[in-house]
mmCIF file of C-alpha atoms in Angstrom:
data_model
loop_
_atom_site.group_PDB
_atom_site.id
_atom_site.type_symbol
_atom_site.label_atom_id
_atom_site.label_comp_id
_atom_site.label_asym_id
_atom_site.label_seq_id
_atom_site.Cartn_x
_atom_site.Cartn_y
_atom_site.Cartn_z
ATOM 1 C CA MET A 11 8.108 -11.564 -2.111
ATOM 2 C CA SER A 12 10.738 -13.037 1.238
ATOM 3 C CA ILE A 13 10.045 -11.142 4.497
ATOM 4 C CA ALA A 14 12.713 -10.514 6.107
ATOM 5 C CA SER A 15 12.613 -10.776 10.417
ATOM 6 C CA ARG A 16 14.414 -9.526 13.270
ATOM 7 C CA PRO A 17 14.938 -11.971 15.558
ATOM 8 C CA PRO A 18 12.846 -12.085 19.512
ATOM 9 C CA ARG A 19 13.866 -9.448 21.764
ATOM 10 C CA PRO A 20 12.394 -10.752 24.945
ATOM 11 C CA ALA A 21 11.718 -8.217 28.114
ATOM 12 C CA ALA A 22 13.476 -9.230 30.553
ATOM 13 C CA ASP A 23 10.942 -8.333 33.623
ATOM 14 C CA ARG A 24 7.872 -6.082 34.547
ATOM 15 C CA ALA A 25 9.704 -2.917 34.122
ATOM 16 C CA GLU A 26 11.698 -3.593 30.878
ATOM 17 C CA ALA A 27 8.105 -4.120 29.334
ATOM 18 C CA GLU A 28 7.206 -1.059 30.628
ATOM 19 C CA HIS A 29 9.467 1.021 29.461
ATOM 20 C CA ARG A 30 9.762 -0.735 26.076
ATOM 21 C CA PHE A 31 5.344 -0.161 25.918
ATOM 22 C CA ALA A 32 5.870 3.425 26.565
ATOM 23 C CA LYS A 33 8.312 3.446 23.850
ATOM 24 C CA LEU A 34 5.826 2.297 21.768
ATOM 25 C CA CYS A 35 3.140 4.290 23.540
ATOM 26 C CA ALA A 36 5.319 7.027 22.259
ATOM 27 C CA LEU A 37 4.922 6.549 18.355
ATOM 28 C CA ASP A 38 1.991 7.087 18.586
ATOM 29 C CA ASP A 39 1.715 11.172 17.672
ATOM 30 C CA ALA A 40 -0.900 13.608 16.981
ATOM 31 C CA LYS A 41 -2.942 12.262 14.373
ATOM 32 C CA VAL A 42 -3.457 9.727 16.097
ATOM 33 C CA ALA A 43 -6.898 9.254 18.287
ATOM 34 C CA PRO A 44 -7.896 8.143 21.995
ATOM 35 C CA TRP A 45 -9.679 5.146 20.303
ATOM 36 C CA GLY A 46 -6.493 4.206 18.309
ATOM 37 C CA ARG A 47 -3.205 4.686 20.134
ATOM 38 C CA SER A 48 -2.202 1.473 21.588
ATOM 39 C CA ARG A 49 -3.039 -0.299 24.645
ATOM 40 C CA TRP A 50 -2.361 -2.413 27.527
ATOM 41 C CA PHE A 51 -4.352 -4.273 30.598
ATOM 42 C CA VAL A 52 -2.243 -5.702 33.042
ATOM 43 C CA GLN A 53 -2.267 -7.809 36.008
ATOM 44 C CA PRO A 54 0.205 -5.991 39.117
ATOM 45 C CA GLU A 55 2.793 -9.474 38.836
ATOM 46 C CA LYS A 56 3.720 -11.761 36.037
ATOM 47 C CA THR A 57 0.818 -13.862 35.030
ATOM 48 C CA SER A 58 1.555 -17.552 33.114
ATOM 49 C CA LEU A 59 0.212 -16.686 29.935
ATOM 50 C CA ALA A 60 -0.093 -12.970 27.984
ATOM 51 C CA ILE A 61 -1.441 -11.945 25.247
ATOM 52 C CA VAL A 62 -1.041 -9.536 22.037
ATOM 53 C CA LEU A 63 -4.011 -8.894 20.641
ATOM 54 C CA LEU A 64 -3.649 -7.317 16.564
ATOM 55 C CA HIS A 65 -6.252 -5.627 15.762
ATOM 56 C CA GLY A 66 -7.297 -6.098 12.175
ATOM 57 C CA PHE A 67 -6.513 -4.297 8.979
ATOM 58 C CA THR A 68 -7.852 -0.606 8.666
ATOM 59 C CA SER A 69 -9.507 -0.909 12.238
ATOM 60 C CA SER A 70 -7.415 -0.252 15.658
ATOM 61 C CA PRO A 71 -6.804 -1.336 19.538
ATOM 62 C CA GLN A 72 -10.666 -0.441 19.725
ATOM 63 C CA GLN A 73 -11.254 -3.652 18.356
ATOM 64 C CA TYR A 74 -10.499 -5.322 21.211
ATOM 65 C CA VAL A 75 -10.875 -3.467 24.619
ATOM 66 C CA THR A 76 -13.944 -5.372 25.475
ATOM 67 C CA VAL A 77 -12.046 -9.078 25.335
ATOM 68 C CA ALA A 78 -8.787 -7.010 26.413
ATOM 69 C CA GLU A 79 -11.779 -6.504 29.807
ATOM 70 C CA GLN A 80 -12.394 -9.371 29.856
ATOM 71 C CA LEU A 81 -9.279 -11.628 29.662
ATOM 72 C CA LYS A 82 -7.921 -9.210 31.646
ATOM 73 C CA THR A 83 -10.251 -10.023 34.568
ATOM 74 C CA ARG A 84 -9.297 -14.125 33.815
ATOM 75 C CA GLY A 85 -5.631 -12.995 35.423
ATOM 76 C CA HIS A 86 -4.108 -12.437 31.689
ATOM 77 C CA SER A 87 -2.558 -9.578 30.998
ATOM 78 C CA VAL A 88 -3.244 -8.560 27.610
ATOM 79 C CA VAL A 89 -1.327 -6.138 24.955
ATOM 80 C CA ILE A 90 -2.766 -4.836 22.147
ATOM 81 C CA PRO A 91 -0.710 -2.674 19.447
ATOM 82 C CA ARG A 92 -1.481 -0.547 17.152
ATOM 83 C CA LEU A 93 -0.389 -0.917 14.161
ATOM 84 C CA PRO A 94 1.883 2.308 11.593
ATOM 85 C CA GLY A 95 -0.462 3.176 10.040
ATOM 86 C CA HIS A 96 -3.643 2.547 11.994
ATOM 87 C CA GLY A 97 -6.210 4.654 14.054
ATOM 88 C CA ASP A 98 -5.621 8.181 12.635
ATOM 89 C CA ALA A 99 -8.704 10.910 14.171
ATOM 90 C CA ASP A 100 -9.195 11.383 10.339
ATOM 91 C CA ARG A 101 -10.004 8.681 9.426
ATOM 92 C CA THR A 102 -9.614 9.401 5.506
ATOM 93 C CA ASP A 103 -6.086 10.013 5.858
ATOM 94 C CA THR A 104 -3.645 8.050 3.645
ATOM 95 C CA ARG A 105 -0.689 7.344 5.713
ATOM 96 C CA LEU A 106 -1.684 3.847 5.734
ATOM 97 C CA LYS A 107 -1.020 3.572 1.906
ATOM 98 C CA LYS A 108 2.717 4.165 2.568
ATOM 99 C CA ILE A 109 3.230 1.573 5.189
ATOM 100 C CA ARG A 110 5.150 -1.251 3.855
ATOM 101 C CA ALA A 111 4.526 -5.340 5.830
ATOM 102 C CA GLU A 112 7.899 -4.795 7.535
ATOM 103 C CA ALA A 113 6.629 -2.455 9.751
ATOM 104 C CA TRP A 114 3.480 -3.896 11.221
ATOM 105 C CA ILE A 115 5.765 -7.061 11.631
ATOM 106 C CA GLU A 116 7.831 -4.823 13.614
ATOM 107 C CA THR A 117 5.395 -3.843 15.743
ATOM 108 C CA ALA A 118 3.901 -7.222 16.616
ATOM 109 C CA ASN A 119 7.269 -8.495 17.293
ATOM 110 C CA GLU A 120 8.003 -5.865 19.375
ATOM 111 C CA ALA A 121 4.295 -6.388 20.919
ATOM 112 C CA CYS A 122 4.829 -10.389 21.740
ATOM 113 C CA ASP A 123 9.274 -9.000 23.652
ATOM 114 C CA ILE A 124 6.992 -6.686 25.585
ATOM 115 C CA ALA A 125 4.018 -9.638 26.487
ATOM 116 C CA ARG A 126 7.453 -12.031 27.933
ATOM 117 C CA GLY A 127 8.092 -9.627 30.589
ATOM 118 C CA LEU A 128 4.514 -9.790 31.757
ATOM 119 C CA GLY A 129 4.032 -13.476 31.583
ATOM 120 C CA GLU A 130 5.511 -16.984 32.133
ATOM 121 C CA ARG A 131 3.858 -18.150 28.663
ATOM 122 C CA ILE A 132 3.290 -15.613 25.312
ATOM 123 C CA ALA A 133 0.119 -16.272 22.471
ATOM 124 C CA VAL A 134 -0.767 -14.075 19.584
ATOM 125 C CA THR A 135 -3.744 -13.423 17.962
ATOM 126 C CA GLY A 136 -5.210 -11.327 14.864
ATOM 127 C CA ILE A 137 -8.133 -11.285 12.728
ATOM 128 C CA SER A 138 -7.780 -11.089 8.313
ATOM 129 C CA LEU A 139 -4.635 -9.681 8.535
ATOM 130 C CA SER A 140 -3.555 -9.896 11.729
ATOM 131 C CA GLY A 141 -4.339 -13.541 11.434
ATOM 132 C CA THR A 142 -2.178 -13.663 8.803
ATOM 133 C CA LEU A 143 0.530 -12.420 10.973
ATOM 134 C CA ALA A 144 -0.399 -14.095 13.852
ATOM 135 C CA VAL A 145 0.167 -17.401 12.209
ATOM 136 C CA TRP A 146 3.496 -16.095 11.143
ATOM 137 C CA LEU A 147 4.504 -15.231 14.026
ATOM 138 C CA ALA A 148 4.301 -18.673 14.849
ATOM 139 C CA LEU A 149 6.248 -19.321 12.412
ATOM 140 C CA GLN A 150 9.177 -17.457 12.370
ATOM 141 C CA ARG A 151 9.062 -17.088 17.017
ATOM 142 C CA ARG A 152 9.427 -20.470 18.887
ATOM 143 C CA ASP A 153 8.851 -18.428 21.633
ATOM 144 C CA LEU A 154 4.861 -18.336 21.640
ATOM 145 C CA ALA A 155 2.675 -21.037 23.066
ATOM 146 C CA ARG A 156 0.224 -19.952 20.702
ATOM 147 C CA GLY A 157 -0.602 -18.164 16.934
ATOM 148 C CA VAL A 158 -4.338 -18.019 16.515
ATOM 149 C CA GLY A 159 -5.056 -16.846 13.146
ATOM 150 C CA LEU A 160 -8.816 -15.247 12.510
ATOM 151 C CA ALA A 161 -10.074 -15.524 9.317
ATOM 152 C CA PRO A 162 -6.227 -15.264 8.794
ATOM 153 C CA MET A 163 -6.563 -12.715 5.093
ATOM 154 C CA ILE A 164 -3.706 -15.144 3.485
ATOM 155 C CA GLY A 165 -4.994 -14.793 -0.398
ATOM 156 C CA VAL A 166 -8.151 -12.977 -1.934
ATOM 157 C CA LYS A 167 -10.982 -15.454 -2.152
ATOM 158 C CA GLY A 168 -11.983 -16.450 -6.192
ATOM 159 C CA TRP A 169 -7.831 -15.727 -6.692
ATOM 160 C CA LYS A 170 -5.132 -18.491 -7.524
ATOM 161 C CA PRO A 171 -2.260 -18.518 -5.083
ATOM 162 C CA PHE A 172 -0.377 -17.540 -8.918
ATOM 163 C CA VAL A 173 -2.884 -14.398 -8.681
ATOM 164 C CA ASN A 174 -2.011 -13.056 -5.133
ATOM 165 C CA ALA A 175 1.292 -13.434 -5.973
ATOM 166 C CA LEU A 176 1.033 -11.029 -8.871
ATOM 167 C CA ALA A 177 -1.436 -8.582 -7.364
ATOM 168 C CA ALA A 178 0.751 -8.396 -4.084
ATOM 169 C CA ARG A 179 3.454 -7.220 -7.216
ATOM 170 C CA LEU A 180 1.007 -5.371 -9.165
ATOM 171 C CA LEU A 181 -0.583 -3.079 -6.367
ATOM 172 C CA ALA A 182 2.556 -2.401 -5.152
ATOM 173 C CA GLU A 183 3.900 -0.353 -8.180
ATOM 174 C CA LEU A 184 0.609 0.878 -9.989
ATOM 175 C CA PRO A 185 -0.181 4.316 -8.031
ATOM 176 C CA ASP A 186 -2.923 3.877 -5.336
ATOM 177 C CA ALA A 187 -6.176 3.940 -5.390
ATOM 178 C CA ASP A 188 -8.777 4.167 -2.292
ATOM 179 C CA PHE A 189 -11.501 2.047 -1.933
ATOM 180 C CA LYS A 190 -14.772 1.473 0.138
ATOM 181 C CA TRP A 191 -15.576 -1.532 2.580
ATOM 182 C CA ASP A 192 -19.066 -0.919 1.998
ATOM 183 C CA PRO A 193 -19.220 0.386 -1.597
ATOM 184 C CA PHE A 194 -22.977 -0.498 -1.849
ATOM 185 C CA GLY A 195 -24.637 0.582 1.206
ATOM 186 C CA ASP A 196 -24.559 2.791 3.564
ATOM 187 C CA GLY A 197 -21.707 2.585 5.746
ATOM 188 C CA ARG A 198 -22.888 1.910 8.945
ATOM 189 C CA GLN A 199 -21.392 -1.186 9.371
ATOM 190 C CA ILE A 200 -18.130 0.382 9.813
ATOM 191 C CA THR A 201 -17.026 1.183 12.980
ATOM 192 C CA ALA A 202 -16.035 4.597 14.501
ATOM 193 C CA HIS A 203 -12.502 3.044 14.557
ATOM 194 C CA SER A 204 -11.967 1.952 11.175
ATOM 195 C CA TYR A 205 -10.645 3.656 8.654
ATOM 196 C CA PRO A 206 -14.532 3.425 5.370
ATOM 197 C CA ARG A 207 -11.543 2.704 3.098
ATOM 198 C CA PHE A 208 -8.255 0.753 2.559
ATOM 199 C CA PRO A 209 -5.822 1.643 0.183
ATOM 200 C CA THR A 210 -4.626 -0.775 -2.449
ATOM 201 C CA HIS A 211 -0.879 -0.110 -1.560
ATOM 202 C CA GLY A 212 -1.677 -1.206 1.453
ATOM 203 C CA LEU A 213 -3.902 -4.237 0.512
ATOM 204 C CA ALA A 214 -0.652 -5.563 -1.840
ATOM 205 C CA GLN A 215 1.796 -5.334 1.654
ATOM 206 C CA CYS A 216 -1.582 -7.834 3.248
ATOM 207 C CA LEU A 217 -0.823 -10.362 0.426
ATOM 208 C CA ARG A 218 2.627 -9.857 0.668
ATOM 209 C CA ILE A 219 2.700 -11.725 4.107
ATOM 210 C CA GLY A 220 0.011 -13.769 2.972
ATOM 211 C CA MET A 221 1.986 -14.955 -0.478
ATOM 212 C CA ASP A 222 5.281 -15.690 2.317
ATOM 213 C CA LEU A 223 3.624 -17.378 4.951
ATOM 214 C CA TYR A 224 1.763 -19.955 1.983
ATOM 215 C CA ALA A 225 5.785 -19.378 -0.069
ATOM 216 C CA ARG A 226 6.895 -20.751 3.826
ATOM 217 C CA SER A 227 4.973 -23.788 4.125
ATOM 218 C CA ARG A 228 6.757 -25.756 1.643
ATOM 219 C CA ARG A 229 9.314 -26.436 3.398
ATOM 220 C CA ASP A 230 8.605 -24.618 7.117
ATOM 221 C CA ALA A 231 6.501 -25.470 9.898
ATOM 222 C CA PRO A 232 5.783 -23.873 13.423
ATOM 223 C CA PRO A 233 6.691 -26.366 16.855
ATOM 224 C CA PRO A 234 3.392 -28.467 16.747
ATOM 225 C CA GLY A 235 0.263 -27.507 17.990
ATOM 226 C CA THR A 236 1.619 -23.787 18.653
ATOM 227 C CA ALA A 237 -0.457 -22.811 15.300
ATOM 228 C CA ALA A 238 -4.149 -21.955 15.428
ATOM 229 C CA PHE A 239 -6.410 -21.583 12.289
ATOM 230 C CA LEU A 240 -10.316 -20.576 12.815
ATOM 231 C CA ILE A 241 -12.310 -20.213 9.087
ATOM 232 C CA ASN A 242 -15.306 -18.266 8.669
ATOM 233 C CA ALA A 243 -16.398 -20.828 6.400
ATOM 234 C CA GLY A 244 -18.751 -17.923 4.252
ATOM 235 C CA ASP A 245 -16.343 -15.234 4.563
ATOM 236 C CA PRO A 246 -16.703 -12.879 1.151
ATOM 237 C CA ALA A 247 -12.775 -11.529 0.903
ATOM 238 C CA VAL A 248 -10.710 -14.418 2.261
ATOM 239 C CA SER A 249 -9.060 -17.182 0.845
ATOM 240 C CA ASN A 250 -9.582 -20.243 2.540
ATOM 241 C CA ALA A 251 -8.677 -22.546 -0.189
ATOM 242 C CA MET A 252 -5.099 -20.815 0.282
ATOM 243 C CA THR A 253 -5.371 -21.401 4.243
ATOM 244 C CA ALA A 254 -6.544 -25.376 4.299
ATOM 245 C CA GLU A 255 -3.544 -25.670 1.618
ATOM 246 C CA VAL A 256 -1.640 -24.106 4.804
ATOM 247 C CA VAL A 257 -3.180 -26.713 7.378
ATOM 248 C CA ARG A 258 -2.263 -29.703 5.259
ATOM 249 C CA ARG A 259 1.458 -28.585 3.982
ATOM 250 C CA TRP A 260 1.519 -28.446 7.801
ATOM 251 C CA GLN A 261 0.032 -31.430 8.847
ATOM 252 C CA GLN A 262 2.274 -33.203 6.667
ATOM 253 C CA GLN A 263 5.239 -31.890 8.863
ATOM 254 C CA GLY A 264 4.174 -32.911 12.034
ATOM 255 C CA ALA A 265 2.952 -30.119 13.147
ATOM 256 C CA ALA A 266 -0.416 -30.287 13.857
ATOM 257 C CA PRO A 267 -2.245 -27.242 13.955
ATOM 258 C CA GLU A 268 -5.384 -27.159 15.188
ATOM 259 C CA CYS A 269 -8.409 -25.938 12.414
ATOM 260 C CA VAL A 270 -11.936 -25.160 13.713
ATOM 261 C CA ASN A 271 -14.171 -24.137 10.876
ATOM 262 C CA LEU A 272 -17.934 -21.708 11.142
ATOM 263 C CA THR A 273 -20.423 -22.971 9.084
ATOM 264 C CA ASP A 274 -23.530 -21.064 10.426
ATOM 265 C CA LEU A 275 -22.125 -17.226 10.566
#
């Protein structure tokens, strides 16, 4: 279940960051929609803080464009990478089911390395799958000022940790199946820059990252004050209980993660 990751390779300066971002954008092939491509919103000079925004599972960089524009007006530089398998113009394409967690982690690492060339400090945040990935990066990398998980999907709500671990294995091995995000509605709540369905093979990779984080939290913690969680108490899908257990373990290890629980959403 353990997931390997390379060490940080930070861009030395703005020129290297530009070169590496161009290479990242070159991965956006002809199938990727304009709204699905990697984006950045950067200042002309190096800033005190550069921010990496990681979009959610089956979403795309367009998810954060408005936020990125606001952050830029506040003087920050922002990088929004397209996670592999996402952003296709054909929103029913099947490429996502072929992607492994390691590919998402590599892209997120590269985005952080690029951000190092844009800011003196870097922070990363994401939602759901990418909320878990943001906190996973805070544990893996020691050069993050902040890793913030928004409603992180460490596991599926209602499933015990061992069930999530078993599901990660079984879903990866069984034939893939697609499920609608809105199975009983008309789909209008699904944004035009997101996929209306998710593949079970993709869900398995989300759970691999979550279970890797959960297992490692028993013996390892990020530097004090670098990890933060924003939890939606009414979230119908993610396991807040597993997130709370990670927070408890890290508190015991002195990491002092910040945890905000929203109860009125």
